[in-house]
Structure formats: structure tokens, C-alpha cells
Coordinates of C-alpha atoms and ligand atoms in Angstrom, one line a residue:
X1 CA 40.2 165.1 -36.8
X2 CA 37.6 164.0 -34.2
X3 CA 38.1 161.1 -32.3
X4 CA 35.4 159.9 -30.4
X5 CA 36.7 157.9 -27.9
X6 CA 37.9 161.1 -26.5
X7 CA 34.2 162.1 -25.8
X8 CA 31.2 160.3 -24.0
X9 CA 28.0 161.2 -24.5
X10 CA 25.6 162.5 -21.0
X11 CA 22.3 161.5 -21.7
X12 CA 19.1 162.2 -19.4
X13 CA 15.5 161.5 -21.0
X14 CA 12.1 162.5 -20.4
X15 CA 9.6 160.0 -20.7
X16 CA 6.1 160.6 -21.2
X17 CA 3.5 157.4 -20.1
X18 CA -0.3 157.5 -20.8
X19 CA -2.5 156.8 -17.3
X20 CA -4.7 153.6 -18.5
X21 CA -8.0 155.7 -16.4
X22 CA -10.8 155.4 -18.0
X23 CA -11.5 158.9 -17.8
X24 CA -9.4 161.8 -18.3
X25 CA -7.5 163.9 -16.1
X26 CA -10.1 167.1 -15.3
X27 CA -13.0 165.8 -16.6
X28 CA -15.5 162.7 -17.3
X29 CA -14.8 161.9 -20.9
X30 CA -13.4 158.5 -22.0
X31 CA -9.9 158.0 -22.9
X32 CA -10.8 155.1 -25.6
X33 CA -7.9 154.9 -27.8
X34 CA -8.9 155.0 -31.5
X35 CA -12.5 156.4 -31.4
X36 CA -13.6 158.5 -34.0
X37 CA -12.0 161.6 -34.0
X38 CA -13.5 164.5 -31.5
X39 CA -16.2 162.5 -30.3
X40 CA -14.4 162.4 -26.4
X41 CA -14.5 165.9 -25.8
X42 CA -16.1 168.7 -23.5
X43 CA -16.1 172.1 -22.5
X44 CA -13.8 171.0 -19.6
X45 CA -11.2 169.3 -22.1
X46 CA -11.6 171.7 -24.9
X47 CA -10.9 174.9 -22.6
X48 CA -14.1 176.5 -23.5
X49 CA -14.3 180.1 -21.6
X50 CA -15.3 179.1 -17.9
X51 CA -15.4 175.4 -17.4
X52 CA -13.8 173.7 -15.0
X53 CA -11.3 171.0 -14.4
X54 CA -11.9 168.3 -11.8
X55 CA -9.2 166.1 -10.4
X56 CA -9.4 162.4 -11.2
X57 CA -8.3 160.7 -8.3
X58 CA -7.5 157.5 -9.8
X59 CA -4.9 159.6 -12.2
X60 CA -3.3 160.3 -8.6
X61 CA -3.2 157.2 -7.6
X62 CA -2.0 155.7 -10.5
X63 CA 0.8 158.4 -10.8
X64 CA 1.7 157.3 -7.2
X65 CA 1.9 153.3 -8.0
X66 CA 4.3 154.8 -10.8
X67 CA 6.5 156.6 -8.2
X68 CA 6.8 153.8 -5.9
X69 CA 7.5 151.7 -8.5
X70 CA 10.3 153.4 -9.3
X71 CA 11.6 154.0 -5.8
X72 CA 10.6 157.8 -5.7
X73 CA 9.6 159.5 -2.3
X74 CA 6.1 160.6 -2.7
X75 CA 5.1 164.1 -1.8
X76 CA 2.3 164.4 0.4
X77 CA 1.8 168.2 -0.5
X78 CA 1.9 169.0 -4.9
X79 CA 0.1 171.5 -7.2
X80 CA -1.1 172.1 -10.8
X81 CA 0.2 174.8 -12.5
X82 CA -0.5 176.4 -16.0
X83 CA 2.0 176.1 -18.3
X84 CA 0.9 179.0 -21.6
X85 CA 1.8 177.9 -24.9
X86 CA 0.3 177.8 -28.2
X87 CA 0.3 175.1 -30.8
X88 CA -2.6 173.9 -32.5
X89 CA -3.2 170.6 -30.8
X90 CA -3.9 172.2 -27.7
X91 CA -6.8 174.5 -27.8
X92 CA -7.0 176.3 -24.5
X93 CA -3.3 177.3 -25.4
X94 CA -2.3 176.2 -21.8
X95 CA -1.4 173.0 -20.7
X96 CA -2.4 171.9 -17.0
X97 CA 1.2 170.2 -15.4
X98 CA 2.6 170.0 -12.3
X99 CA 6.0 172.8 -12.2
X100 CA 7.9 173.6 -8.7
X101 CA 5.8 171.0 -7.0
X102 CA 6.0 167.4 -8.5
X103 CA 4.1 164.4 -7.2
X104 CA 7.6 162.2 -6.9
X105 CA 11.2 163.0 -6.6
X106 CA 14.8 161.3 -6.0
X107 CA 13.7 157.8 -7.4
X108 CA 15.6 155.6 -9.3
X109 CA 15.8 152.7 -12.1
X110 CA 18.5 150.0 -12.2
X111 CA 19.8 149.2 -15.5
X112 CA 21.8 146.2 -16.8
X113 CA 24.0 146.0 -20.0
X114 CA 27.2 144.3 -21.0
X115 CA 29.0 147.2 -18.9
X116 CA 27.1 145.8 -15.9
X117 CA 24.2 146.7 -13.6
X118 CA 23.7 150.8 -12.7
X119 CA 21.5 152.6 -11.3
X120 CA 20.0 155.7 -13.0
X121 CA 18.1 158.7 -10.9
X122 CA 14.6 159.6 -11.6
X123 CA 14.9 163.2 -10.6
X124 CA 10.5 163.8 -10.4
X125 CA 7.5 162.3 -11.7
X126 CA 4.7 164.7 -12.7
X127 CA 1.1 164.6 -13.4
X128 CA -0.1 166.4 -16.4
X129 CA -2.2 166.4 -19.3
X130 CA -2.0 165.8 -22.8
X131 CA -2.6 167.4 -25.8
X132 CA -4.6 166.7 -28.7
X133 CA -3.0 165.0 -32.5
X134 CA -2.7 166.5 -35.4
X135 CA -3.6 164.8 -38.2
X136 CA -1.0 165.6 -41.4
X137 CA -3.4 164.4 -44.5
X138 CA -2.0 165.2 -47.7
X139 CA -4.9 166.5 -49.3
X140 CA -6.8 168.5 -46.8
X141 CA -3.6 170.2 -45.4
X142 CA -3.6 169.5 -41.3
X143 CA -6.6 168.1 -38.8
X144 CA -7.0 168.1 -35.2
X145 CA -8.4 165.2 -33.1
X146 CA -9.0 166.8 -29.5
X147 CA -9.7 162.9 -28.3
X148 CA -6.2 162.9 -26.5
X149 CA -6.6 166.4 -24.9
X150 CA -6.7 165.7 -21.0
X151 CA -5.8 162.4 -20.9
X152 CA -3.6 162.0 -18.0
X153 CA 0.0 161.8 -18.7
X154 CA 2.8 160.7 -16.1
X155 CA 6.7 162.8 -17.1
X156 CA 9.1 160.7 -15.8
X157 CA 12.4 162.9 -15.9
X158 CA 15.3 160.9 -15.3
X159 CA 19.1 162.3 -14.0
X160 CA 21.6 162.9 -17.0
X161 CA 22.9 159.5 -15.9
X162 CA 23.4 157.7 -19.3
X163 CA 26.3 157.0 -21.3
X164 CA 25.6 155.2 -24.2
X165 CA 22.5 154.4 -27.1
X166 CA 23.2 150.7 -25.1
X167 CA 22.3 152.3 -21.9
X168 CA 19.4 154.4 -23.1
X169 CA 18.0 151.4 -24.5
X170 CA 18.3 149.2 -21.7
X171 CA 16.5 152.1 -19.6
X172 CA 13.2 152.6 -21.5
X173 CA 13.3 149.0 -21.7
X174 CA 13.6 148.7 -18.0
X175 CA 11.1 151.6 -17.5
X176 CA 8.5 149.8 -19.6
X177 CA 8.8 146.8 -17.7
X178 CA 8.7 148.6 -14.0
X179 CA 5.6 150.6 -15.3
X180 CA 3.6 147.5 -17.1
X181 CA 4.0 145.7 -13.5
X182 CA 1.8 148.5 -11.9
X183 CA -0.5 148.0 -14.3
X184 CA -0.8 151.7 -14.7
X185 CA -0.2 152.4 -18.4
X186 CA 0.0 149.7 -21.1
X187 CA 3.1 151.7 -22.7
X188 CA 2.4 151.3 -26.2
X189 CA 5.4 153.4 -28.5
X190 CA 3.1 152.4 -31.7
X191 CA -0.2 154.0 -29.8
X192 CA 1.7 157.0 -28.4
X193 CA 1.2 156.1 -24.8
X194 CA 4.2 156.0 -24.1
X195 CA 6.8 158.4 -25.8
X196 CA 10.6 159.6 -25.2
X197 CA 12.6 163.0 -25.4
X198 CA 16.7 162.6 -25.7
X199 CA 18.6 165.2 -24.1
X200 CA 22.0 165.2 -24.5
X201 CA 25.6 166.6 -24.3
X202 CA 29.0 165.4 -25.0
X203 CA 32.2 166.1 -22.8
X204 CA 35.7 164.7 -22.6
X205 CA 36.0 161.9 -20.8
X206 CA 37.5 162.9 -17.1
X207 CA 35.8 165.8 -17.3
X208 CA 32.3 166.4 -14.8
X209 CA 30.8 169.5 -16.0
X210 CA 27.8 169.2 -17.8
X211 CA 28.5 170.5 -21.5
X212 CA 25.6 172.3 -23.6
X213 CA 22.5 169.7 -24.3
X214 CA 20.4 169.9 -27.4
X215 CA 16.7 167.5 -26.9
X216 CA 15.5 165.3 -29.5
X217 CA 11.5 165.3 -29.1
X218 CA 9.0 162.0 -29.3
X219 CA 11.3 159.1 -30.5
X220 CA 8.7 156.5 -30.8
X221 CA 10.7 153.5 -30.8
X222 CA 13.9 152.2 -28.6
X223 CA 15.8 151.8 -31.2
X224 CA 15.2 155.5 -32.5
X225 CA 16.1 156.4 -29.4
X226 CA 19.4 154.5 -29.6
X227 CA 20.0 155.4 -33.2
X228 CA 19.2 159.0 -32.5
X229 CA 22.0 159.1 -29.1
X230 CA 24.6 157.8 -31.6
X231 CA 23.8 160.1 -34.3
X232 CA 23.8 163.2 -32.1
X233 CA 26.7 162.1 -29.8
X234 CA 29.0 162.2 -33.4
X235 CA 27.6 165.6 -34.8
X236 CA 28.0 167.4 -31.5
X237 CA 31.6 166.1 -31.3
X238 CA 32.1 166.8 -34.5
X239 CA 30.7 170.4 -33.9
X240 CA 33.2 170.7 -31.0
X241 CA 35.7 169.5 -32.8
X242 CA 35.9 172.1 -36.1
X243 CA 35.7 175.1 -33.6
X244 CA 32.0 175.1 -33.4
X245 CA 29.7 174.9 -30.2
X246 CA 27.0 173.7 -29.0
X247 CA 23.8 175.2 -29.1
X248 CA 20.8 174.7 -26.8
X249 CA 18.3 173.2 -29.2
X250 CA 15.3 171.1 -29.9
X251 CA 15.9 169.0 -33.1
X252 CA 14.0 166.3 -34.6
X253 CA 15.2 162.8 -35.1
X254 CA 14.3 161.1 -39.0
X255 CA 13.8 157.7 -38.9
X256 CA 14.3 158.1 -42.4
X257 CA 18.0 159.4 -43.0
X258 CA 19.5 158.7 -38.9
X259 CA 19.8 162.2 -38.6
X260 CA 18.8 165.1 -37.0
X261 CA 17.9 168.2 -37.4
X262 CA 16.9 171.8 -35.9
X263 CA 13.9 172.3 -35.0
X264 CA 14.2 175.4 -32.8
X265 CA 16.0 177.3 -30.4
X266 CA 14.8 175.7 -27.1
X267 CA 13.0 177.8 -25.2
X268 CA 13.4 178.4 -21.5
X269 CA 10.7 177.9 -18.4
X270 CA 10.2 181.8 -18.6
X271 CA 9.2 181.2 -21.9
X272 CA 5.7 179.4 -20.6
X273 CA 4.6 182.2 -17.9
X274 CA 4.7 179.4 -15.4
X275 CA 1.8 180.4 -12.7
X276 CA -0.6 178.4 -9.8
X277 CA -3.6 176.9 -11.7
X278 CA -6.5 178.9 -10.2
X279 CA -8.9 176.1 -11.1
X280 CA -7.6 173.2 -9.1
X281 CA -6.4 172.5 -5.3
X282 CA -3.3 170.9 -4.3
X283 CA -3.0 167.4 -4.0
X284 CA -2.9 166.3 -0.5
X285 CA -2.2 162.7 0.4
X286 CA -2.0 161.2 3.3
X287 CA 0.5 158.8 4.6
X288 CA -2.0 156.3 5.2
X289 CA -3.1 156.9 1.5
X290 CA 0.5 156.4 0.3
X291 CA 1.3 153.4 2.5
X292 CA -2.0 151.8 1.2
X293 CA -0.8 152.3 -2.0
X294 CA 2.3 150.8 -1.4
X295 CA 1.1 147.8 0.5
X296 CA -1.2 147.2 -2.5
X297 CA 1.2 147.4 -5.4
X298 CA 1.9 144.1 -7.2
X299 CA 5.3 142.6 -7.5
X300 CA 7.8 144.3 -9.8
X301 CA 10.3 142.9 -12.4
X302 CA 13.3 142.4 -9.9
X303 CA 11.2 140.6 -7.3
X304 CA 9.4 138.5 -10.6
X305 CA 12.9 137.4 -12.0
X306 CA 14.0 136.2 -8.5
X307 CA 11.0 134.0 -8.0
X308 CA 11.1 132.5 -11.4
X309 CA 14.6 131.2 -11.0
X310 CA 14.1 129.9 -7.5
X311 CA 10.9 128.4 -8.3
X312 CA 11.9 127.1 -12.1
X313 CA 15.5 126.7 -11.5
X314 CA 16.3 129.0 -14.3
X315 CA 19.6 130.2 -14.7
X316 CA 19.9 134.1 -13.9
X317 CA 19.9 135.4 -17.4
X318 CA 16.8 133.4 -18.7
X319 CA 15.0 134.5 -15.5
X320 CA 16.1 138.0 -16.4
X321 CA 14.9 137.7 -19.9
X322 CA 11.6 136.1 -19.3
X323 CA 11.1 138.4 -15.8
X324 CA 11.6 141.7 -18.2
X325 CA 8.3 141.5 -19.7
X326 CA 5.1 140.3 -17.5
X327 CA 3.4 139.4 -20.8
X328 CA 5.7 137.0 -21.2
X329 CA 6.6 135.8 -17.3
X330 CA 2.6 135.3 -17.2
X331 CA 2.6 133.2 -20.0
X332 CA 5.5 131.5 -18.7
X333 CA 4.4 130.9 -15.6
X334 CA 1.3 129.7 -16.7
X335 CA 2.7 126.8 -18.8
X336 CA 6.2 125.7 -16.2
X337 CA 3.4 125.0 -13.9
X338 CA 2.1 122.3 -16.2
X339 CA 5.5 120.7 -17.2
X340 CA 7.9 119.3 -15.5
X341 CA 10.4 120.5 -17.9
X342 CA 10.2 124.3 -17.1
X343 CA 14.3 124.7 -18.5
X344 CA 12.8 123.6 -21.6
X345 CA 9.7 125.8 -21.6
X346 CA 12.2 129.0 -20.7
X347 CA 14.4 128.1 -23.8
X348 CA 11.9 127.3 -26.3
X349 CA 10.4 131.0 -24.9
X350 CA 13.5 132.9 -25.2
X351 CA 15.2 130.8 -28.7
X352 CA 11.8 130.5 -30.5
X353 CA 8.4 132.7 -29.4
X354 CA 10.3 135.6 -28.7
X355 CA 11.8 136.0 -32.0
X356 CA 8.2 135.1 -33.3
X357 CA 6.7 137.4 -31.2
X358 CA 5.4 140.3 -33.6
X359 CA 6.0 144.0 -31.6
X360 CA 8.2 145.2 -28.7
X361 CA 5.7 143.6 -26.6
X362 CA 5.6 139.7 -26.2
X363 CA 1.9 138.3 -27.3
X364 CA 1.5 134.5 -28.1
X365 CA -1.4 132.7 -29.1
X366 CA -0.2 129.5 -27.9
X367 CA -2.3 128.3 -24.7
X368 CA 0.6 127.8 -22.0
X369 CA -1.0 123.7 -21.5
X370 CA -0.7 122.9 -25.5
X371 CA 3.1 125.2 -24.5
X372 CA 3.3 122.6 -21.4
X373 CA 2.4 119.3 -23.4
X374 CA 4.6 120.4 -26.3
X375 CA 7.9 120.4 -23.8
X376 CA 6.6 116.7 -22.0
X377 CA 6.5 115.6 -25.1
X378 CA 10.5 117.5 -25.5
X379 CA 11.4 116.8 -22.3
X380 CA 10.2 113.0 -22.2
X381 CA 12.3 112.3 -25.3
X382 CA 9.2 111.4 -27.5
X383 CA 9.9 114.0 -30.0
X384 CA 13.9 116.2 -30.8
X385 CA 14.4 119.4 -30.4
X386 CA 14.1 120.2 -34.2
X387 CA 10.3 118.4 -34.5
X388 CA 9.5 120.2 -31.0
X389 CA 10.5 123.7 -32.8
X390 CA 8.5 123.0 -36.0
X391 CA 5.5 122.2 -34.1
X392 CA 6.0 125.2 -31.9
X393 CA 5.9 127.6 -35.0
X394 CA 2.8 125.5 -36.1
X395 CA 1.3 126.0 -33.5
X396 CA 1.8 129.8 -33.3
X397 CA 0.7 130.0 -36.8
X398 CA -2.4 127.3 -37.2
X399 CA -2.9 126.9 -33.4
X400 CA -2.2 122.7 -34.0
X401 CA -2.5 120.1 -30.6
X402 CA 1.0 118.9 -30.4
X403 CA 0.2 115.5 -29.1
X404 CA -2.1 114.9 -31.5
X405 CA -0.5 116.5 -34.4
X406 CA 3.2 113.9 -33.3
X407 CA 0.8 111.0 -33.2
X408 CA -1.6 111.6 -36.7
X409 CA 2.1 112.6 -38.7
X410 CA 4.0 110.2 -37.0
X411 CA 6.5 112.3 -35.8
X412 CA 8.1 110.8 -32.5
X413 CA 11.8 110.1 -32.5
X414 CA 13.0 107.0 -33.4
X415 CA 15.3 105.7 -30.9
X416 CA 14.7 101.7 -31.2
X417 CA 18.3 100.9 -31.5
X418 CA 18.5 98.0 -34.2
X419 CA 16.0 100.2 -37.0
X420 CA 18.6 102.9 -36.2
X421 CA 21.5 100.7 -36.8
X422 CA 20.0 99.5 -40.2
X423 CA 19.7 103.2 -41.1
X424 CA 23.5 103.8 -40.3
X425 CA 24.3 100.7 -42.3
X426 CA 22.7 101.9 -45.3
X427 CA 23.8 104.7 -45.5
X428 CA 27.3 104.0 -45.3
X429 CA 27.0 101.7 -47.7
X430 CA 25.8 104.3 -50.1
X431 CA 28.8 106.5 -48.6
X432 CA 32.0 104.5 -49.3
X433 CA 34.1 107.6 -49.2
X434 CA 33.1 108.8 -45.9
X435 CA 34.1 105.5 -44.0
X436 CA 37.1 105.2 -45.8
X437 CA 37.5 108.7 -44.7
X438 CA 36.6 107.7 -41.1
X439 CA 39.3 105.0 -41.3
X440 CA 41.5 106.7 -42.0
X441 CA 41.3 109.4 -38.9
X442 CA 38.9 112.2 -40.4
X443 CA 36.4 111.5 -37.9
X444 CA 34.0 114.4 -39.2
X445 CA 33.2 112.0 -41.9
X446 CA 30.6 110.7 -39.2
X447 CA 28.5 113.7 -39.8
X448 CA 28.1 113.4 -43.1
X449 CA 26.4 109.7 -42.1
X450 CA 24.1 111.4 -39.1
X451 CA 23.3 113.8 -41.7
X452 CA 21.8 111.0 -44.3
X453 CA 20.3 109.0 -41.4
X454 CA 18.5 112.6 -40.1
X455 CA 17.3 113.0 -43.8
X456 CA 16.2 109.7 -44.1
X457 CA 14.0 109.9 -40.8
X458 CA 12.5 113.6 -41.8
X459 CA 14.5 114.6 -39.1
X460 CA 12.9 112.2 -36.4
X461 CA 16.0 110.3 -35.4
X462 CA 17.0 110.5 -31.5
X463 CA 20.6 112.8 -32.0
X464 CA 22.3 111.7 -29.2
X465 CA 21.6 107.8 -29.7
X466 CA 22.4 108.5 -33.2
X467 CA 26.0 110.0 -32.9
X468 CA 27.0 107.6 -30.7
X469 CA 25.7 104.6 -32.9
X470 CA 27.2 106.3 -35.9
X471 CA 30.1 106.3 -33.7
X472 CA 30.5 102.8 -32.4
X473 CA 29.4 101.3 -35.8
X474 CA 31.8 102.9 -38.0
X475 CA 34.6 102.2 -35.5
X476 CA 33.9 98.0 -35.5
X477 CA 36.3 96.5 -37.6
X478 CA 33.6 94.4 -39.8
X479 CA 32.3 97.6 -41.4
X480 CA 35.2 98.0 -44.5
Ligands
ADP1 P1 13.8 171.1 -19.2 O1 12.7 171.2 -18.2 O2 14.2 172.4 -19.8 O3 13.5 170.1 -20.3 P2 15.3 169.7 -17.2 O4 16.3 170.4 -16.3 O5 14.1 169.3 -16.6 O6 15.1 170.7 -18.4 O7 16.0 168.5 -17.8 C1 15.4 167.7 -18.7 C2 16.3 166.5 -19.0 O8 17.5 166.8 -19.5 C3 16.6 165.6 -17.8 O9 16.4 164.3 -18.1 C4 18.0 165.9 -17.5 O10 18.7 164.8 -16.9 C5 18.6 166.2 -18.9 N1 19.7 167.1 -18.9 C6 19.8 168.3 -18.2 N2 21.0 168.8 -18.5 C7 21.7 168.0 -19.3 C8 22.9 168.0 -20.0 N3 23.8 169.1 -19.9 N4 23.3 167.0 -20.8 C9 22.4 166.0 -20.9 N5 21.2 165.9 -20.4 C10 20.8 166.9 -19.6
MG2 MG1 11.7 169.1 -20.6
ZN3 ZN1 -13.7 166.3 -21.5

């Protein structure tokens, strides 16, 4: 039967990012996510008979911050063209998108996973617009919202460079961050501004041909995306393997079942009557245009994570971690300039708010000084690592002052050495076994007396003074 280690997957994905304008693509209506449905719509945007489109020059701009974000050249010289479909969510039944002459090209995206760091290629970046949404409501069959129509839309089209769900993951991940440095798109999977297509293909390993892809269309979430390369890698093997073959497809991925399925036979570029869009010029930029777009765009991920551990001295990874998201690096930022224990900011970050953080995107509503006092209160020694971690979800949850909060429940650490010593001492004496044990060489027995003292203190005993107390008291002879 199949084996699959026989087989890698080729992967190569098409990314589609919302521009954050204000206004759409070819006309002057607002892009405001979540309006009321059909109340940002024209003639222009609707495709009445005889409007025209107008080029929003920010939309360009914005596409071009994109490119250079991503290392692409930028093409001084592109052009719109119509691409003819019909569908209902797109009522001029063409959609305006740049073809044979793309804004960017030849770019690319580094990548890291446990395999290591890689570089993928973007082959182009094109400008287009979007489409409307179809609302699917149960009991008045299918609606339209024409809101989206025309909002300007960035295709990132990447080189079928990946060879794993791990390394698909790590690239929209790494996308996401590159693009919410520009500032360009705010990425949201959950809004639909930003959205993925899966192509891929299976081969034996050693081989370099390119095998027959199928595409899975609009995973909204990474880890669809992921599930949905693992579930089509083993069906197309599987395919192979019983004699089958691959079929150029379009199938749908069900979050519901892992699976997925045929949608239809894709179709080709013939398919859309590709021609010139009458309507619109080319876009012609100038090199001083590009260059000041370059010199103006704001520090990217890679240059972020390199500051942060020079300036923080945070080990690489944490860096890396923190660096990955500018949410978070701003937050971070913003509250290691206020300690003087920024180690201890970056691990209470990465151990506690980020698995408290509720989406794919890091949001805390914890000011970074009550985030700064809480680790000089860590860092200083007044309060253990447990008590700082409770107070930190408190304070995520009811918004509490730290300092005040430690001094109204009294929860600094003890770390007077003779009220310690009493606690040891009474609790051995209510643990005969354990020092008995201790005596006689189990030296774990300790814990179980740390363990009593800890309970005894509500958890406000100094660890380290307490271990070794435990230690040294239960080793002195007088204590039988
Ligand atoms: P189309 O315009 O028909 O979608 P493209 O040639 O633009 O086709 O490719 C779309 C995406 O599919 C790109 O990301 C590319 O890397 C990827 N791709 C192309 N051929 C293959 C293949 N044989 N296996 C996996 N991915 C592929
Ligand atoms: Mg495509
Ligand atoms: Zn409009």
C-alpha cells in the first residue's frame, strides 16, 4: 500500500490581502467593514452600463509598500485588465485585475520551522478588486451584499516552494507579519481581509518535475490551511498509488470532516477572455516615486526582532516570538522600557498573555506600566513567580493595580528567614514520615515539606530561600 514517506507534498499558495484605503479601488465609496449591507455602493462599483473606474492612488501605493516589503522588484510600467466571469457576487460579471503585467515580481519571504530558516519566492503581486458576499440564509435562500465589490485587493502568489502543512503555516504566519508592518492591511482571516488558496501536488521524493496540482479555495484560518495540505497531500498519494491520477481541480476544504472535496474542474486563463481594460491607464511609477516609498516604509519583522534582542538582551527565539507580531512587539516595547526586568516582561509575554490572548492576533488590555510594575515587583523579589502570574491573569480579566492589589491582599513573598524556618519546623513535625524518609537518603521527601510550607503561605513563600532552608534544616542532626 501507499507509503508516504515516499512522496512530499509541492505546495505554492495564493494569498489574497484587503488594502486598509478608505476608499475603494475605482471609485469613492467607503470600504467600512460591517456596514449595513449595499449601503457602499455606486454605479462605478456596481458595473452599471457606462460608469467609469478611477484609479485610487493610495491602493498603488499601498500595493507597492506590500511589494517592497516582501523584497519584490517593482514595475514601473503595469496594466488592468478584465478578467470575464460570472458568479453572483460580482455583478458586472468581470472582475478588474492585473494579468500579463503585475505590479511586483521575483520577491521573496523567509520562513523558519524546526527544519530551519528558507526562503520562499513570491513570483508577483497584483492589484485587483474584490467581489461582493453572498449571504447563505436559511430561510430566504441566498443574498448579496455588493459592500465588498471594489475594494482593493493585493494577490500575493508565491513559487510552489513549500513542503509541508509546517511550512505553509509558518509562511502565512510570516506573511501576516511582513504585511501588518507596512501598515497596509490589517489581515484579519475572521473578517475576510485576508484569505488563502492551497495549490498543490505530490511527487516522489528525488524527483523535480512538477506533478498535476489540484487548488483548495479561501481557507480562512492557518490551521485549515495546514489541515487541508495534510489531508490532500494523503488522498493524492493515495490516488497515485491505486492506479489513479491526478486531476486538475478546484476542491473545497470542510472544516467540518478534514476533507476535501471537488468542487470543479479548474478552469484555464482562456477560460476568462483575458483582454486590456479599456477604462483605465497603465500605472506608471516613477523611480523617484518607488524610492520614496521605500525610504518611507517602516521597519519590518526581521529588522524589529534584531533590535529587541540587542536592546532587551533577549535571547533569539523570544525576540523572534515577540518580533512576529507588531501588536505584541509594541506592547512589549512599550512596557521593557519601564522595567528593568525586560527578560521577565518577554517571558511573562510569551508563557502567559499569549496563551491568554483571545484570536490569531495578540490584543491585551493590560497597560504596558501596570505590565512594567507587575515584573519590578517580579523582578525585585517582592512577589514569586506563581503570585506574579495570578495577578497577571487578574489583571487581564478585572484590569487590577498590581502594587496595590500585593499590598491590600498581602501578597509579597515571605523571605524573613527565622518565620520561614518556623514554618519548616512545623511542618515536619506534622510530617514524621517524610524526615524519617529524608534520613534515610530519599531526599525527595523535601518536597513534600516545601509543598506544606507553600500551602501554608497561600503560595507566598520565597522558592529558592525555601528549598534551601528545607534543605539545611532537615539535614541538622537535632531535627529526629
Ligand atoms: P493559476 O493562475 O491558474 O492559479 P499559477 O500558475 O498562477 O496558476 O499558480 C498558482 C499557484 O499555484 C502558485 O502559487 C504556484 O506556485 C502554484 N503551483 C503551480 N503549479 C503547481 C504544482 N504543480 N504544484 C503545486 N503548486 C503549484
Ligand atoms: Mg490562481
Ligand atoms: Zn462605488
Amino acid at each position: 500500500m501507499s507509503n508516504l514517506n515516499d512522496y512530499e507534498p509541492v505546495i505554492g499558495l495564493e494569498v489574497h490581502i484587503e488594502l486598509s484605503t478608505r476608499s475603494k479601488v475605482f471609485c469613492a465609496c467607503p470600504t467600512t467593514f460591517g456596514a449595513p449591507p449595499n449601503t457602499q455602493v455606486c454605479p462605478v462599483c456596481m458595473g452599471l452600463p457606462g460608469a467609469l473606474p478611477t484609479l485610487n492612488r493610495k491602493a498603488v501605493e499601498y500595493a507597492v509598500r506590500a511589494g517592497l516589503a516582501l523584497h519584490c522588484e517593482i514595475e514601473r510600467y503595469s496594466a488592468f485588465d478584465r478578467k470575464n466571469y460570472f458568479y453572483p457576487d460580482l455583478p458586472k460579471a468581470y472582475q478588474i485585475t492585473q494579468f500579463d503585467r503585475p505590479l511586483c515580481r521575483r520577491g521573496w519571504l523567509e520562513i523558519e520551522t524546526d527544519a530551519g530558516k528558507k526562503r520562499v519566492g513570491i513570483t508577483r503581486i497584483h492589484i485587483e478588486e474584490d467581489a461582493g458576499k453572498l449571504i447563505h440564509d436559511g430561510a430566504r435562500g441566498t443574498l448579496i451584499d455588493c459592500n465588498r465589490c471594489g475594494v482593493p485587493l493585493i494577490e500575493i502568489v508565491s513559487e510552489p516552494d513549500l513542503r509541508s502543512a509546517a511550512e505553509t503555516q509558518a509562511y502565512l504566519r510570516a506573511l501576516r507579519a511582513a504585511i501588518l508592518y507596512t501598515g497596509v492591511s490589517d489581515c484579519r482571516m475572521n473578517e475576510g481581509s485576508m484569505r488563502c488558496d492551497v495549490n498543490l501536488s505530490v511527487r516522489r521524493k528525488g524527483e523535480t518535475g512538477l506533478g498535476e496540482r489540484t487548488e483548495m479555495k479561501n481557507l480562512n484560518s492557518f490551521r485549515f490551511a495546514a489541515k487541508a495540505v495534510d489531508y490532500e497531500f494523503r488522498r493524492q498519494v493515495e490516488t497515485l498509488e491505486s492506479g489513479g491520477e491526478i486531476r486538475r481541480q478546484t476542491r473545497r476544504f470542510d472544516p467540518a470532516t478534514g476533507k476535501t472535496y471537488p468542487m470543479r474542474e479548474k478552469e484555464d486563463a482562456e477560460d476568462y477572455r483575458y483582454f486590456p481594460e479599456p477604462d483605465l491607464p497603465p500605472v506608471i511609477l516613477r523611480e523617484e516615486e518607488i524610492e520614496a516609498i521605500r525610504a518611507s516604509l517602516p521597519e519590518g519583522p526581521a529588522a524589529r526582532k534584531a533590535r529587541l534582542a540587542a536592546r532587551f538582551s533577549l535571547p533569539e527565539r523570544d525576540a523572534a516570538l515577540i518580533a512576529g507580531d507588531k501588536a505584541a512587539a509594541d506592547w512589549y516595547e512599550a512596557a521593557a522600557e519601564k522595567t528593568a526586568y525586560q527578560r521577565l516582561a518577554a517571558n511573562l509575554l510569551i508563557g502567559e498573555l499569549f496563551r491568554l490572548s483571545p484570536s490569531e492576533e495578540f490584543s491585551c488590555p493590560v497597560p504596558p506600566e501596570a505590565m512594567a510594575a507587575l515584573c519590578d515587583l517580579l523582578g525585585a523579589g517582592e512577589i514569586n513567580s506563581p503570585t506574579a502570574k495570578k495577578l497577571l491573569g487578574r489583571m487581564v480579566r478585572d484590569g487590577i493595580d498590581p502594587v496595590k492589589t500585593v499590598r491590600e491582599e498581602n501578597l509579597a513573598q515571605i523571605r524573613d528567614q527565622a518565620a520561614l524556618e518556623r514554618e519548616i519546623r512545623r511542618a515536619a513535625a506534622e510530617r514524621p514520615k517524610c524526615v524519617s524518609d529524608f534520613k534515610n537518603g530519599k531526599t525527595a521527601a523535601a518536597k513534600t515539606i516545601v509543598g506544606a510550607v507553600m500551602k501554608n503561605t497561600g503560595g507566598r513563600a520565597d522558592s529558592a530561600i525555601l528549598a534551601e532552608l528545607t534543605e539545611r534544616i532537615l539535614r541538622s542532626p537535632e531535627i529526629i
